[in-house]
Short mmCIF file of C-alpha atoms in Angstrom, two decimals:
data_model
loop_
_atom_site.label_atom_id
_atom_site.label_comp_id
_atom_site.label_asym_id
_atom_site.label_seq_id
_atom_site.Cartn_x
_atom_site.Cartn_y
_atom_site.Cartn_z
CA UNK A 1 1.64 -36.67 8.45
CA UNK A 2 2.20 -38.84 5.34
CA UNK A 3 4.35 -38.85 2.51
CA UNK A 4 5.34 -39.45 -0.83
CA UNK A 5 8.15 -41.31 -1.35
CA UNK A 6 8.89 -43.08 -4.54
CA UNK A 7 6.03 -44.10 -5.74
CA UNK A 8 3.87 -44.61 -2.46
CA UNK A 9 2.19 -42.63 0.23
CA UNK A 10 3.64 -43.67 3.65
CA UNK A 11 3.02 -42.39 7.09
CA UNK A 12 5.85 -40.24 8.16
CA UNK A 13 7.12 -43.00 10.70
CA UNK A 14 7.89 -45.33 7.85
CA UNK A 15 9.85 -42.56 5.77
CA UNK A 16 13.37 -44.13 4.79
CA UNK A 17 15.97 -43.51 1.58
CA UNK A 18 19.06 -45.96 1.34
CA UNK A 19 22.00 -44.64 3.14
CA UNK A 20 23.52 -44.92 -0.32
CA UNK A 21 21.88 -42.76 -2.06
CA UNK A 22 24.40 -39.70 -3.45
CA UNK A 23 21.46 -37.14 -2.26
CA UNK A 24 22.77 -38.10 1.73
CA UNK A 25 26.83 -38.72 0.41
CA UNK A 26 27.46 -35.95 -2.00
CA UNK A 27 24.42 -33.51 -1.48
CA UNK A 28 23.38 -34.16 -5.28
CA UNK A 29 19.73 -33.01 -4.81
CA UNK A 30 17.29 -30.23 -5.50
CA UNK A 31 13.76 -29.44 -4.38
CA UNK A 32 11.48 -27.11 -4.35
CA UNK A 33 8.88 -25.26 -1.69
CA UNK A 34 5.11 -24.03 -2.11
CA UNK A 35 1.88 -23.79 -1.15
CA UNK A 36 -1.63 -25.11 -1.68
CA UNK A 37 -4.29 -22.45 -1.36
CA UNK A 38 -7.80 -24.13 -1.22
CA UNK A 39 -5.91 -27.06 -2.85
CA UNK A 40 -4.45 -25.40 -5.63
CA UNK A 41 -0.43 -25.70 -5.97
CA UNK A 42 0.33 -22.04 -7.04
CA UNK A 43 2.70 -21.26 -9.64
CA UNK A 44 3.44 -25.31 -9.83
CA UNK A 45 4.55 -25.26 -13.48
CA UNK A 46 7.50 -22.82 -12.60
CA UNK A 47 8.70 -24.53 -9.83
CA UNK A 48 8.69 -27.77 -11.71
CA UNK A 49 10.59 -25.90 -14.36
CA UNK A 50 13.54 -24.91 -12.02
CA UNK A 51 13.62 -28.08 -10.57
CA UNK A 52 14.45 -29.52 -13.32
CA UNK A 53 17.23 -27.35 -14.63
CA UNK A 54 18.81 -27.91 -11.40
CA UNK A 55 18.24 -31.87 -12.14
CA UNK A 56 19.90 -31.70 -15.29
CA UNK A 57 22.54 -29.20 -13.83
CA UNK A 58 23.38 -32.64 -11.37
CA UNK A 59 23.07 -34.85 -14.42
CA UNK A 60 20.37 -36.65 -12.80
CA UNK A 61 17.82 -38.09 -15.06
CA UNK A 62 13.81 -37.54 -14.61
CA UNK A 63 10.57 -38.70 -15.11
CA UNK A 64 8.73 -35.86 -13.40
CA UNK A 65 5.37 -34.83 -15.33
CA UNK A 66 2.82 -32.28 -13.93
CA UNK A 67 -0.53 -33.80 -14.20
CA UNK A 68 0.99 -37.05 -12.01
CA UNK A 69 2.34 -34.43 -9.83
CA UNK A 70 -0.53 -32.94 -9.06
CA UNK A 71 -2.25 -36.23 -9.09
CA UNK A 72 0.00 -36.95 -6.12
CA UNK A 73 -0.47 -33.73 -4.38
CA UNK A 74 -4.34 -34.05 -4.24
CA UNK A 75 -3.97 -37.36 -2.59
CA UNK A 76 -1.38 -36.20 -0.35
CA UNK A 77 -3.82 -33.34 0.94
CA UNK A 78 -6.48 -35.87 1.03
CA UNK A 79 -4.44 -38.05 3.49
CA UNK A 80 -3.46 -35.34 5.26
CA UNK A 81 -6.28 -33.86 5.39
CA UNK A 82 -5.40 -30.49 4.42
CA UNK A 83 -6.19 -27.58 1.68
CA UNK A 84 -4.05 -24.92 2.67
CA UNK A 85 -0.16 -26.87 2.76
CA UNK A 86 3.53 -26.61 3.01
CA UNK A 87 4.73 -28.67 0.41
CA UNK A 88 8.31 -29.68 -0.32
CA UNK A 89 9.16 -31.86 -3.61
CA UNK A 90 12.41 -32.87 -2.88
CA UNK A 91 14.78 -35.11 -5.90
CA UNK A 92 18.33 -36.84 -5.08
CA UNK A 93 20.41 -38.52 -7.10
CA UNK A 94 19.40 -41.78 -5.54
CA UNK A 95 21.59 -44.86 -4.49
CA UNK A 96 24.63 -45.58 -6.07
CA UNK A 97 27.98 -47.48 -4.87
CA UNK A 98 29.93 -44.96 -3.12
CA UNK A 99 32.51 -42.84 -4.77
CA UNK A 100 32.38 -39.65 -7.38
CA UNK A 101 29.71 -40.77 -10.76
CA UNK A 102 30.18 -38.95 -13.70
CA UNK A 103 27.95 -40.85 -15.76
CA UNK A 104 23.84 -39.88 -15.56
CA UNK A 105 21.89 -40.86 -11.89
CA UNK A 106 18.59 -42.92 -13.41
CA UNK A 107 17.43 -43.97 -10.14
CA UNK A 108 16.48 -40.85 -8.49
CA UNK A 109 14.80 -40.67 -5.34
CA UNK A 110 11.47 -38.55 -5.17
CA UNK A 111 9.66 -37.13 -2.11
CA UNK A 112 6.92 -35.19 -1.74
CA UNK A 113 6.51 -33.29 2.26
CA UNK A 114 3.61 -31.61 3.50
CA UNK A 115 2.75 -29.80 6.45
CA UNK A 116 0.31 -27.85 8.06
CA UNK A 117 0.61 -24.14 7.35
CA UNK A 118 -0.28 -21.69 10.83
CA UNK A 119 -2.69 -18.98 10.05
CA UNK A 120 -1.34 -16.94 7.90
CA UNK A 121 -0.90 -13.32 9.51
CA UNK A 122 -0.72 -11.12 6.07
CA UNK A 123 1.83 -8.77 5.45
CA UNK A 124 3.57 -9.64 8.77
CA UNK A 125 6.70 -6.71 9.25
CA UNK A 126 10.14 -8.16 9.38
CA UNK A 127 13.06 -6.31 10.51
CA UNK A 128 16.05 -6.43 8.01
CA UNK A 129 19.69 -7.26 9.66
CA UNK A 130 22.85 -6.97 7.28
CA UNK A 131 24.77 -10.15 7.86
CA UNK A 132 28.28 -10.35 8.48
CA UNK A 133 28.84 -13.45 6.62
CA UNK A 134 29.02 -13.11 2.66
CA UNK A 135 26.95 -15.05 0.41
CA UNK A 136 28.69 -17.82 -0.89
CA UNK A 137 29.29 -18.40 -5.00
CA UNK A 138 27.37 -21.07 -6.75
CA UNK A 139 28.70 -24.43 -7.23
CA UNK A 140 27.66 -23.95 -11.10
CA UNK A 141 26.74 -21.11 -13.47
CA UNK A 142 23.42 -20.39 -11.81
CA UNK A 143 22.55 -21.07 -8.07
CA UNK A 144 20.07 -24.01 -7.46
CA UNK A 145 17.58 -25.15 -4.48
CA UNK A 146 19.96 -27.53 -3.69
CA UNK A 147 20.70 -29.46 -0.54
CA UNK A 148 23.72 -27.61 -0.27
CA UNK A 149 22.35 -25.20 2.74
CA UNK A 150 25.04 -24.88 5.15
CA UNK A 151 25.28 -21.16 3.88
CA UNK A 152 21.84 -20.66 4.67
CA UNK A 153 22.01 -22.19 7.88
CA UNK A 154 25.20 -20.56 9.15
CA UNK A 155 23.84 -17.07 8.36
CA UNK A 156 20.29 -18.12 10.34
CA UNK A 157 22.60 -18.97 13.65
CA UNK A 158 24.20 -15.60 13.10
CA UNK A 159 20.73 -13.88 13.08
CA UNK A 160 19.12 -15.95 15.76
CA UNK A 161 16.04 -17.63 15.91
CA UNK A 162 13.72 -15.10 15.82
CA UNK A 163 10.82 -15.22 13.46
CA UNK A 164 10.83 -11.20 13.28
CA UNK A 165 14.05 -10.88 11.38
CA UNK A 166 15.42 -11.34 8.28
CA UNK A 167 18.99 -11.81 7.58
CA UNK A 168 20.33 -9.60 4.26
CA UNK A 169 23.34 -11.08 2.55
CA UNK A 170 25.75 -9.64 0.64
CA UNK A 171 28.16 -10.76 -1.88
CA UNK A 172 32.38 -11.02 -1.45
CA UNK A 173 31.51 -8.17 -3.95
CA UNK A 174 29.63 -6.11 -0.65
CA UNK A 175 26.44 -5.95 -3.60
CA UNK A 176 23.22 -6.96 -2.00
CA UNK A 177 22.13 -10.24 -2.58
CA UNK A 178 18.91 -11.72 -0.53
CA UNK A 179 17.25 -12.91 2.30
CA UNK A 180 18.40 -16.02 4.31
CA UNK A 181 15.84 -17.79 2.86
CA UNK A 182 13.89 -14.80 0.66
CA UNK A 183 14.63 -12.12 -2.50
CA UNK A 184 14.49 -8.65 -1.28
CA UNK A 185 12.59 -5.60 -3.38
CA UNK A 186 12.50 -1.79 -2.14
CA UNK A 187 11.17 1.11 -3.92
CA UNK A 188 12.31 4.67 -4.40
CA UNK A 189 10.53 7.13 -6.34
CA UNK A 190 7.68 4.78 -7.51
CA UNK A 191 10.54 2.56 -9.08
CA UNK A 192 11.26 -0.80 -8.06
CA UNK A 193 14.83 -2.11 -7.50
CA UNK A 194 16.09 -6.01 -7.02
CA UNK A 195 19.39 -7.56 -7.16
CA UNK A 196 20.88 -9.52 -9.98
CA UNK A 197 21.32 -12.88 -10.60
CA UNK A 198 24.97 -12.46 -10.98
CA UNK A 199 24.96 -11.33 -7.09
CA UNK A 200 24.55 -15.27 -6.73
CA UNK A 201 21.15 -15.33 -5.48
CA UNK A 202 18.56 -17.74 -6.16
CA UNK A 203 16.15 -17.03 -8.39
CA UNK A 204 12.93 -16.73 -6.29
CA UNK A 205 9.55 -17.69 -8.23
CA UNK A 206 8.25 -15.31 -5.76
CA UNK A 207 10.58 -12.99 -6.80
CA UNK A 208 10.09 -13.67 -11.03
CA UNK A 209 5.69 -13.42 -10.25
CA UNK A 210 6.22 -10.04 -8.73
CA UNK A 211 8.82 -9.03 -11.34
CA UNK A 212 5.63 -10.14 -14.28
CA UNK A 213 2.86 -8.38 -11.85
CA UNK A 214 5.49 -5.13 -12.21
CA UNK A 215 5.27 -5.21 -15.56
CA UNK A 216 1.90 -5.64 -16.30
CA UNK A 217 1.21 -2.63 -13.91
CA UNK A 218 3.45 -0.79 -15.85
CA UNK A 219 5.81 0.08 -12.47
CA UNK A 220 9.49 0.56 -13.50
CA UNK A 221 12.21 -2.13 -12.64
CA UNK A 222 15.85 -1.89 -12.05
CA UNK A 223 17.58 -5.23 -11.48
CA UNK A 224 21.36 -4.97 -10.97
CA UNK A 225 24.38 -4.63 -9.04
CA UNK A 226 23.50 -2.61 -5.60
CA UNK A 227 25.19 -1.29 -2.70
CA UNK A 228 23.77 -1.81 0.57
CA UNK A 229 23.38 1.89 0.58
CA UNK A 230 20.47 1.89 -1.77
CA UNK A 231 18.22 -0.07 0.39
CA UNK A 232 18.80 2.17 2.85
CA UNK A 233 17.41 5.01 0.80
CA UNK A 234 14.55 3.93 0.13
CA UNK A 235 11.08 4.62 0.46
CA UNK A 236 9.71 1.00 0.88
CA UNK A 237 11.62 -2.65 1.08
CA UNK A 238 10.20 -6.12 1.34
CA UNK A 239 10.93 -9.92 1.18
CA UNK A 240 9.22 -12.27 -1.07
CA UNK A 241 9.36 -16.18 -0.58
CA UNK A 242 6.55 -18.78 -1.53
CA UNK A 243 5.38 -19.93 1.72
CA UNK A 244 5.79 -16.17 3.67
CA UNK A 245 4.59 -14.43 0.49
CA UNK A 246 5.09 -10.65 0.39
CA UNK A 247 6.68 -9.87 4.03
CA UNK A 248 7.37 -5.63 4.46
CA UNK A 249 10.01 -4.07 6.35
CA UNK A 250 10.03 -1.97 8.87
CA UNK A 251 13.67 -1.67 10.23
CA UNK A 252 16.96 -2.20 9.12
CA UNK A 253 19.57 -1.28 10.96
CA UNK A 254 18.40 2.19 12.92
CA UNK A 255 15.98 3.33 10.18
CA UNK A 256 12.30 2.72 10.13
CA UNK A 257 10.20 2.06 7.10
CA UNK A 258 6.10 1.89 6.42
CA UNK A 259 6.51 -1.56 6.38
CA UNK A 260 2.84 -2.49 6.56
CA UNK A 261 1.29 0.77 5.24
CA UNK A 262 3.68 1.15 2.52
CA UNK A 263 1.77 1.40 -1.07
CA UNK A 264 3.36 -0.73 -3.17
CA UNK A 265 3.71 -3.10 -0.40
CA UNK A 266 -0.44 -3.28 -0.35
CA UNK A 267 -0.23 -2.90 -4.01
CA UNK A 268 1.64 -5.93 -4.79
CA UNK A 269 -0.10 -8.12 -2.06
CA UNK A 270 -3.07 -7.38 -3.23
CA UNK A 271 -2.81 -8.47 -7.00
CA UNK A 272 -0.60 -11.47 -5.28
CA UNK A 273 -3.68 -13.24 -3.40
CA UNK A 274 -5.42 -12.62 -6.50
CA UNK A 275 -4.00 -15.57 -8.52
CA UNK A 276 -3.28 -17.40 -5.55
CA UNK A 277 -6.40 -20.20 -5.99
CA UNK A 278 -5.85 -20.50 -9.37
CA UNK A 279 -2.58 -19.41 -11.03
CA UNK A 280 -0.33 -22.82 -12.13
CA UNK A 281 1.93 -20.81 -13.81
CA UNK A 282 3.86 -16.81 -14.59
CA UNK A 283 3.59 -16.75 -18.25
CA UNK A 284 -0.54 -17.18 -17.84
CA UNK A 285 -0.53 -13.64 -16.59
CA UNK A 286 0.81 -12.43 -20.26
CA UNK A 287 -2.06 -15.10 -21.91
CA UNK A 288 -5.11 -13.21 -21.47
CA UNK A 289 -5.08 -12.59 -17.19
CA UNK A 290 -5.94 -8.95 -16.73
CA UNK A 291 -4.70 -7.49 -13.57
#
């Protein structure tokens, strides 16, 4: 596969960073996962939003500007030779002498992954799993897609590799949180319930798109502080994410759930693949889209 890596496409073999940069010392980096459907980046805008809050949460300066982004993501799939992609635009701090900067990074490092995506297999069940490790706090205010995943990681060894399961965090608080690497959504009484913010999860775009495609079909939302109780009550539950999309449940713990054949669950996938081809941002659904 090739690459984007500071201003050039390179073959993945010939992929390097400085081992200075403060993205490899001090984790200061963010990035940000999606897909290309038919070449289209979906909901691009919005992630190039978050990333860069989370670069001026690290104080790291940027240059980033959609159009060129895209620009580089339609040669990138050309290379490749792809339409459908994984792609990963990932930002450090870039290389500085060694030892704790206060002042701005202005020499960031940029690079842009892709992949090829397996056939998708929609709605594919998960079972849910309650984890016994807690989700850790935020390093600031608000969490960010940061390369600080060790969290993440320990709570996937404690699942186990399986791609069938889905760990469930919860917070010191015992509140539920999110996925290992999703936001969670059930529904009880034709209401729809997801966690807070202030659990410490990260803010999925997933998650805000299907928050929006809520509203404009009028379905009620609670987002708040939970017990892990709730989601055990309820009539439907499913993951979001931006590569796995809208992934139902069917277990957690010893109780079963429609997983596939719940409602909502078709509901919300179907108005999902809707936008999919042409949707750059969450705000165009309020600018004239009708569901």
């Amino acid at each position: 596969m090739y690459l984007y890596v500071n201003g050039e496409i390179v073959h993945e073999s010939e992929a390097a960073i400085s081992p200075f940069d403060h993205g490899y010392l001090y984790g200061l980096g963010v990035f940000e996962t999606f897909r290309t459907y038919s070449g289209h980046p979906f909901l691009l805008t919005n992630h190039l939003a978050r990333l860069k809050r989370g670069l001026k949460e690290l104080n790291i300066e940027e240059t980033i500007h959609e159009q060129k982004i895209r620009e580089i993501l339609n040669s990138l799939l050309e290379k490749n030779q792809l339409q459908d992609a994984y792609c990963r635009l990932n930002v450090s701090a870039g290389p500085e002498e060694i030892g704790l900067r206060t002042t701005p990074y202005k020499n960031e490092t940029m690079i842009i992954f892709q992949k090829e995506l397996p056939p998708l297999v929609p709605l594919r069940e998960k079972e849910g799993v309650f984890l016994q490790l807690r989700r850790n706090t935020p390093e600031t205010t608000e969490r960010l897609k940061s390369h600080h995943y060790l969290n993440n990681i320990a709570a996937k060894r404690e699942l186990g590799p399986s791609h069938d399961l889905e760990g469930i965090f919860l917070s010191k608080e015992d509140y539920i949180c999110e996925g290992i690497t999703s936001n969670i959504f059930w529904v009880k009484n034709r209401e729809l319930y997801t966690p807070s913010v202030e659990t410490g999860l990260l803010n999925g775009i997933t998650r805000q798109f299907v928050l929006a495609l809520a509203q404009n079909l009028k379905i009620p939302v609670h987002v708040g502080l939970f017990e892990k109780e709730k989601v055990l009550e309820a009539d439907e539950i499913f993951f979001t994410n931006s590569v796995q999309e809208i992934m139902p449940v069917s277990k957690v713990e010893s109780l079963y759930f429609p997983g596939q054949k719940g409602k909502y669950v078709g509901m919300f996938h179907h108005q999902y693949k809707k936008y999919v081809t042409h949707l750059l941002s969450i705000e165009e659904l309020n600018e004239g889209e009708s569901l």
